[in-house]
Short mmCIF file of C-alpha atoms in Angstrom, two decimals:
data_model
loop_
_atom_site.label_atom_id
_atom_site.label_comp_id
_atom_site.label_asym_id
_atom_site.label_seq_id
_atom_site.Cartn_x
_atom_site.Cartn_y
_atom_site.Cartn_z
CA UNK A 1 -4.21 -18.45 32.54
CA UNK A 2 -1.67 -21.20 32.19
CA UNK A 3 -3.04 -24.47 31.43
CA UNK A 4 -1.61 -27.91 32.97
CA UNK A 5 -0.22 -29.98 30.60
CA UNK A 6 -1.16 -33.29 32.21
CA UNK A 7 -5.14 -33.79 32.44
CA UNK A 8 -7.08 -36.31 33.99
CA UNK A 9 -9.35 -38.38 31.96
CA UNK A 10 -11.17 -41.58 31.93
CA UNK A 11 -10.47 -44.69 29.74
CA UNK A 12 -11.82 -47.47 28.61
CA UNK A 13 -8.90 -49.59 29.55
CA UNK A 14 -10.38 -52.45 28.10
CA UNK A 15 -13.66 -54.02 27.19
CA UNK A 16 -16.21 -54.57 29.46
CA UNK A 17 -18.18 -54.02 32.88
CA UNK A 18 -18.17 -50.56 34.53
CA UNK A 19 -14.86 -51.01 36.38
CA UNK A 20 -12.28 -51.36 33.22
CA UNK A 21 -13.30 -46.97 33.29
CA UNK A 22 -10.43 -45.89 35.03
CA UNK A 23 -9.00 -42.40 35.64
CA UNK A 24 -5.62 -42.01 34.28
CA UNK A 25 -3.06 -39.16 33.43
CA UNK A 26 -2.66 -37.60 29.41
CA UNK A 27 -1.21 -34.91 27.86
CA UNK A 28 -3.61 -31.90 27.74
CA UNK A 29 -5.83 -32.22 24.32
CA UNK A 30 -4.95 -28.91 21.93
CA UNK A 31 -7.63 -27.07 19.62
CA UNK A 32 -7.00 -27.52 16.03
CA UNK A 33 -8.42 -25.06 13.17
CA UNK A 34 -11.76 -24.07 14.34
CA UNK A 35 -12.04 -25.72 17.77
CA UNK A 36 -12.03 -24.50 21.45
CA UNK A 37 -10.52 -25.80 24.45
CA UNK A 38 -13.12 -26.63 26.85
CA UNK A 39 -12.13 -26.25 30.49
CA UNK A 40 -14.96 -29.31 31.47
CA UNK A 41 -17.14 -28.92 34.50
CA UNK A 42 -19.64 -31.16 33.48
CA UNK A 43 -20.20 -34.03 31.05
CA UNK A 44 -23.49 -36.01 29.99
CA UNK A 45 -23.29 -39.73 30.31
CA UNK A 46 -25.27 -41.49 27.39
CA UNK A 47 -26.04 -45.02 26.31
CA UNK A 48 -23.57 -45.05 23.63
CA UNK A 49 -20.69 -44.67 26.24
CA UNK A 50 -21.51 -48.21 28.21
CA UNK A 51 -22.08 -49.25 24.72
CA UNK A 52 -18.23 -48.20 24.01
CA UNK A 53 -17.09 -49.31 26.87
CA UNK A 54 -18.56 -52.72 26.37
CA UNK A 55 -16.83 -52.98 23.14
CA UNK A 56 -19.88 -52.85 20.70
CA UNK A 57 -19.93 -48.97 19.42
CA UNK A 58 -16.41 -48.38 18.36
CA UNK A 59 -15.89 -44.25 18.31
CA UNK A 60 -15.97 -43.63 14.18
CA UNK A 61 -12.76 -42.54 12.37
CA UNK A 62 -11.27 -39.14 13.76
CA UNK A 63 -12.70 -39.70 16.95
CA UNK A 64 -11.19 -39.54 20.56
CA UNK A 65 -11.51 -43.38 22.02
CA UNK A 66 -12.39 -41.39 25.53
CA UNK A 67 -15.94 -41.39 26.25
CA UNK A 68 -18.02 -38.50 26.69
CA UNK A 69 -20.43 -36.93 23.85
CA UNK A 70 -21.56 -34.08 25.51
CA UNK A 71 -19.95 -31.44 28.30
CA UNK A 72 -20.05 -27.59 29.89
CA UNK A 73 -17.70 -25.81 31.23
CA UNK A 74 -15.45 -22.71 30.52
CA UNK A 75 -13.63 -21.58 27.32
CA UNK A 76 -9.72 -21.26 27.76
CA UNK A 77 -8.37 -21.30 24.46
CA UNK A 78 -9.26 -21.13 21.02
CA UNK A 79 -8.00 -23.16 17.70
CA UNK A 80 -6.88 -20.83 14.75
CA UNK A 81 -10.49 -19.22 13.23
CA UNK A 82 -12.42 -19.74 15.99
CA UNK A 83 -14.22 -16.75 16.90
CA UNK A 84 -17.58 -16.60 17.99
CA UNK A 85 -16.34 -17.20 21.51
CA UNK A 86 -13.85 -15.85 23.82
CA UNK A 87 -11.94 -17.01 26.57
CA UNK A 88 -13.78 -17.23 29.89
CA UNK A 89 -17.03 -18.00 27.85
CA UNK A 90 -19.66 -20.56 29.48
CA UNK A 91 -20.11 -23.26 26.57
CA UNK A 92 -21.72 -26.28 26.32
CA UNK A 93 -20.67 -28.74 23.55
CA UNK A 94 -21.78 -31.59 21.46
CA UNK A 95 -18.16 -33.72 20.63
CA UNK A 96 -17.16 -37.03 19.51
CA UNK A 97 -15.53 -38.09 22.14
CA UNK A 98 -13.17 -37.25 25.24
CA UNK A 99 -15.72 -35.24 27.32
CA UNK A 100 -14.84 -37.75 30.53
CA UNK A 101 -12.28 -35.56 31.50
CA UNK A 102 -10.80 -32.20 33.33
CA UNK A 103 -10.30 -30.70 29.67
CA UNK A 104 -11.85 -31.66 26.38
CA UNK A 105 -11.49 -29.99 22.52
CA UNK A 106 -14.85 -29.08 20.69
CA UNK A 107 -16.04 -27.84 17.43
CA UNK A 108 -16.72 -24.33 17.54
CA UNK A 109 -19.74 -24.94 15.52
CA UNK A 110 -21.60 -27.61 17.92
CA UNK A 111 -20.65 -25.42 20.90
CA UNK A 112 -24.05 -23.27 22.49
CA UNK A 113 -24.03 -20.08 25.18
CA UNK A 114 -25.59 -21.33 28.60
CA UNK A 115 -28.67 -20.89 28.23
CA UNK A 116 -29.82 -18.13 30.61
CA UNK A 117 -29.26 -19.06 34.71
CA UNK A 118 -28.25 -22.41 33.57
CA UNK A 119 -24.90 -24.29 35.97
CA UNK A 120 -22.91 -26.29 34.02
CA UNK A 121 -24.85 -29.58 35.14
CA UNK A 122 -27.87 -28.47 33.63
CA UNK A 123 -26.34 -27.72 30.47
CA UNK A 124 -24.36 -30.42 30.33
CA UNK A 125 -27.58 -32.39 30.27
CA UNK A 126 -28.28 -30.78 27.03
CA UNK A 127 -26.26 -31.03 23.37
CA UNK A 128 -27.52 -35.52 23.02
CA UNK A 129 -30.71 -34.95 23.70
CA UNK A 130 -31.74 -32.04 22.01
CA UNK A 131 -29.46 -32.46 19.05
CA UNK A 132 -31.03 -35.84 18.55
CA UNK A 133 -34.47 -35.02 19.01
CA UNK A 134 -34.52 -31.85 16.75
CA UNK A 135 -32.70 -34.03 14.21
CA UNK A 136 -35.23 -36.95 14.14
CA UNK A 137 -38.59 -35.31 15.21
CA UNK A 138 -37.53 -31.81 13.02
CA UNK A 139 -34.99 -31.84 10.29
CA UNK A 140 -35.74 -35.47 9.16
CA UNK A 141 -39.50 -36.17 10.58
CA UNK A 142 -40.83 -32.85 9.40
CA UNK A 143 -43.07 -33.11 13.36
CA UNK A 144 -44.84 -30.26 13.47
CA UNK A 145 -48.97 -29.15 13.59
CA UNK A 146 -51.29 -31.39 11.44
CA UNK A 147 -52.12 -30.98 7.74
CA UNK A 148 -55.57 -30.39 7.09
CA UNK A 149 -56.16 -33.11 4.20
CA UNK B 1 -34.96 -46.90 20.58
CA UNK B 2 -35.66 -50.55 21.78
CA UNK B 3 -35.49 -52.43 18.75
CA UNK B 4 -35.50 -56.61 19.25
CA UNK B 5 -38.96 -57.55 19.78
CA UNK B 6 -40.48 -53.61 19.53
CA UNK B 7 -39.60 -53.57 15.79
CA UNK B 8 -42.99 -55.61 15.02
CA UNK B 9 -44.93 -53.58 18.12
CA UNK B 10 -44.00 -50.50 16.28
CA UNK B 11 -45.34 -51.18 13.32
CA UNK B 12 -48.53 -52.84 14.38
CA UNK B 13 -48.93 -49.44 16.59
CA UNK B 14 -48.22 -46.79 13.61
CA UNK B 15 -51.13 -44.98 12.13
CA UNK B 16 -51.79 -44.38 8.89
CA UNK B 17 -48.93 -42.36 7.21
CA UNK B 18 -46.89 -42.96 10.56
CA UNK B 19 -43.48 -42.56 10.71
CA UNK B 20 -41.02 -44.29 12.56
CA UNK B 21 -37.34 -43.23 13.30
CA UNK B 22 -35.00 -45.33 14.89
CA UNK B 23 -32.52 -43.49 17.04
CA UNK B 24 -31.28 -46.56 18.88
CA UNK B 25 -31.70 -50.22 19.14
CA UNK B 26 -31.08 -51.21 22.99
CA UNK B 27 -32.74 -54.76 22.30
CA UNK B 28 -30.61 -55.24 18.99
CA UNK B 29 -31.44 -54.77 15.83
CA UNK B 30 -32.56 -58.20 14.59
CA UNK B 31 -35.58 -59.35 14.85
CA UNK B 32 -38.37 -61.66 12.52
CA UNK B 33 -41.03 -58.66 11.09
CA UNK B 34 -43.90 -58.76 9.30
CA UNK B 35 -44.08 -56.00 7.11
CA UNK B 36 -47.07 -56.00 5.39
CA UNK B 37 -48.26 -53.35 7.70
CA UNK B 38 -45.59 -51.18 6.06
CA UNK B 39 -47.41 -51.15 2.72
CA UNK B 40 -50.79 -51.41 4.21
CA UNK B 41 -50.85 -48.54 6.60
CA UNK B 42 -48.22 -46.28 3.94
CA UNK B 43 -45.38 -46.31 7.14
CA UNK B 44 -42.30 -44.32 6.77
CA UNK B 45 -39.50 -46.55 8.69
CA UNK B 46 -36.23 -44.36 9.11
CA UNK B 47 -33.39 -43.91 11.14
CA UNK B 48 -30.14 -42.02 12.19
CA UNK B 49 -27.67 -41.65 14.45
CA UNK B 50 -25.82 -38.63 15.76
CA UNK B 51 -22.00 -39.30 16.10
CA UNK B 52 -21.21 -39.94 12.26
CA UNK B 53 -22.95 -37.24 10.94
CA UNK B 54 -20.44 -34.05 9.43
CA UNK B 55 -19.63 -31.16 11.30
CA UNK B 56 -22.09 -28.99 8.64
CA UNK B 57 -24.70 -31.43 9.81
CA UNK B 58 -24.48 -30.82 13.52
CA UNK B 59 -23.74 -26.97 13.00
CA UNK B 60 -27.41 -26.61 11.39
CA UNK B 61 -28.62 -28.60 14.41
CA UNK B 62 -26.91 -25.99 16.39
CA UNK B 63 -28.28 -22.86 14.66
CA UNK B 64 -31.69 -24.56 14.86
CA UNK B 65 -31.49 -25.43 18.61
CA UNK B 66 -29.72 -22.07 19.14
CA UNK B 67 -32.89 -19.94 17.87
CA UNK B 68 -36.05 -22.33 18.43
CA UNK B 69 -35.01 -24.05 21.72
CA UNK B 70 -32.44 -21.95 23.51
CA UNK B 71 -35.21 -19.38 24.57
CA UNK B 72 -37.61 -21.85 25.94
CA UNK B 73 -34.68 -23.15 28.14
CA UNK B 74 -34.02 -19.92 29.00
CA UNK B 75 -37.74 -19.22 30.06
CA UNK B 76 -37.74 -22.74 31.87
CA UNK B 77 -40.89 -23.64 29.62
CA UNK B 78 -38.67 -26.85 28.83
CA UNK B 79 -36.36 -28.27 31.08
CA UNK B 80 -33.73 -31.20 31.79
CA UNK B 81 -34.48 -33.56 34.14
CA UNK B 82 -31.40 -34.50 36.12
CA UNK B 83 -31.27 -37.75 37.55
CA UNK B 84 -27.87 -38.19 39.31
CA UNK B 85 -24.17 -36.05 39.40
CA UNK B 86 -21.02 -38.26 39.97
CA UNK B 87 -17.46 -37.14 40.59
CA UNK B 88 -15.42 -37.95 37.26
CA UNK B 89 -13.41 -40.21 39.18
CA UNK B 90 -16.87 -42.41 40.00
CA UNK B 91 -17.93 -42.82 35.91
CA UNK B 92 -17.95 -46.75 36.67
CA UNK B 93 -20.76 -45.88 39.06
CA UNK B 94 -22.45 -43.56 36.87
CA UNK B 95 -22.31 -46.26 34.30
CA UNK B 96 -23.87 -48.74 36.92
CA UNK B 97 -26.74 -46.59 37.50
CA UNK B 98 -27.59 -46.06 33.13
CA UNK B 99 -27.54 -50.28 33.34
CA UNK B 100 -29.63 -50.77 35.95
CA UNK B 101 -31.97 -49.13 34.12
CA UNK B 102 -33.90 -47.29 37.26
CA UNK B 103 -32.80 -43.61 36.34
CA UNK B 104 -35.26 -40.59 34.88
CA UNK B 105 -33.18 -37.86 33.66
CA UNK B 106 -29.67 -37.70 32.57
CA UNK B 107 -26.64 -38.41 34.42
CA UNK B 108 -23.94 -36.22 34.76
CA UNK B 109 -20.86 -36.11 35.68
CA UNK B 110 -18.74 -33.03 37.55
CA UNK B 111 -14.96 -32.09 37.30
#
């Protein structure tokens, strides 16, 4: 497949209410060591984005100023190492930023099959919410069945 | 995830050995507390956020989800809710409908 190499994305063109998110034009986004190209079908929105776009959560160091934290959609290429996945793959992906647009890059490692019969709207709806609960209620609350004391 | 004024409601709601994580603070995250129930009731107050943390981090999240929560998706025993789908070209109305606060489920956008 040939990829574009003008995407479509949305930016924060400036601080504040819902209308400064505007689509404009940019250069397609190209995996690094260990990433994947994500050809994006569908993207979660999450409080931190009107947060962003509001001006109060700047994205931390290394991250893309686009918002978007979570998407699905189709592997089309992969960064040097990556190979768990192959192209053509159904993916959906935790990121850092950038998933409010046609194609977004992603850490191989944060990146999860469909799970079975899913469309890419249901699994878009996935990576913030279960990432955050397992990390809260599991790996740091240690939630689970009652001690007998 | 409230914060503001549900800092002190927290804590006069925890049980004994309770634990409270903070995962977001949509009220702000100042507020006048009493804390004595902290030391009375033995509370665990903690937090974290998501974004920050190192690719290792999110990776073990990933294995975990991957092997204890991909196969109850899979077997719809848990399942997204899906509130709304916008165009991509419509975020500022997805973004309307998170702030007016009257959604259950996620919002998603399509491409």
């Amino acid at each position: 497949m040939t990829l574009p190499q003008t995407i479509k994305l949305i930016a924060i063109t400036q601080h504040g209410g819902p209308d400064v998110l505007r689509p404009v034009n940019a250069p397609m986004p190209r995996p690094g060591a260990g990433q994947l190209l994500i050809k994006v079908a569908a993207a979660g929105v999450n409080r931190p984005d009107v947060i962003q776009r509001e001006g109060r959560y700047p994205p931390p160091p290394g991250a893309s100023p686009i918002p978007g934290l979570e998407i699905a959609g189709e592997v089309v290429e992969l960064g040097a190492g990556a190979s768990r996945y192959r192209l053509g793959d159904q993916v959906t992906a935790l990121v850092t930023g950038g998933g409010y647009a046609e194609y977004c890059v992603a850490d191989e490692p944060t990146a999860l099959p469909f799970p079975a019969g899913y469309d890419a709207i249901r699994a878009a709806a996935l990576p913030e919410t279960f990432f955050t609960v397992w990390q809260n209620l599991f790996a740091r609350g240690g939630f689970g069945r009652a001690k007998a004391s | 995830m409230v914060g503001g004024d549900y800092i002190q409601r927290n804590l006069n709601c925890v049980a004994e050995d309770g634990r409270i994580h903070q995962i977001a603070f949509l009220q702000g995250g100042k507020a006048s507390v009493d804390f004595t129930r902290l030391m009375v009731r033995r509370i665990t107050y903690t937090g974290s956020t998501l974004r920050p943390r190192t690719l290792e981090v999110k990776a073990k999240l990933a294995e975990a989800l991957e092997d204890k929560v991909w196969p109850l998706l899979a077997s719809g025993a848990v399942a997204p809710v899906i509130d709304s789908t916008f165009p991509l070209e419509a975020a500022a109305e997805a973004h309307r409908r998170m702030e007016e606060g009257g959604h259950i489920g996620k919002i998603i956008l399509t491409i």
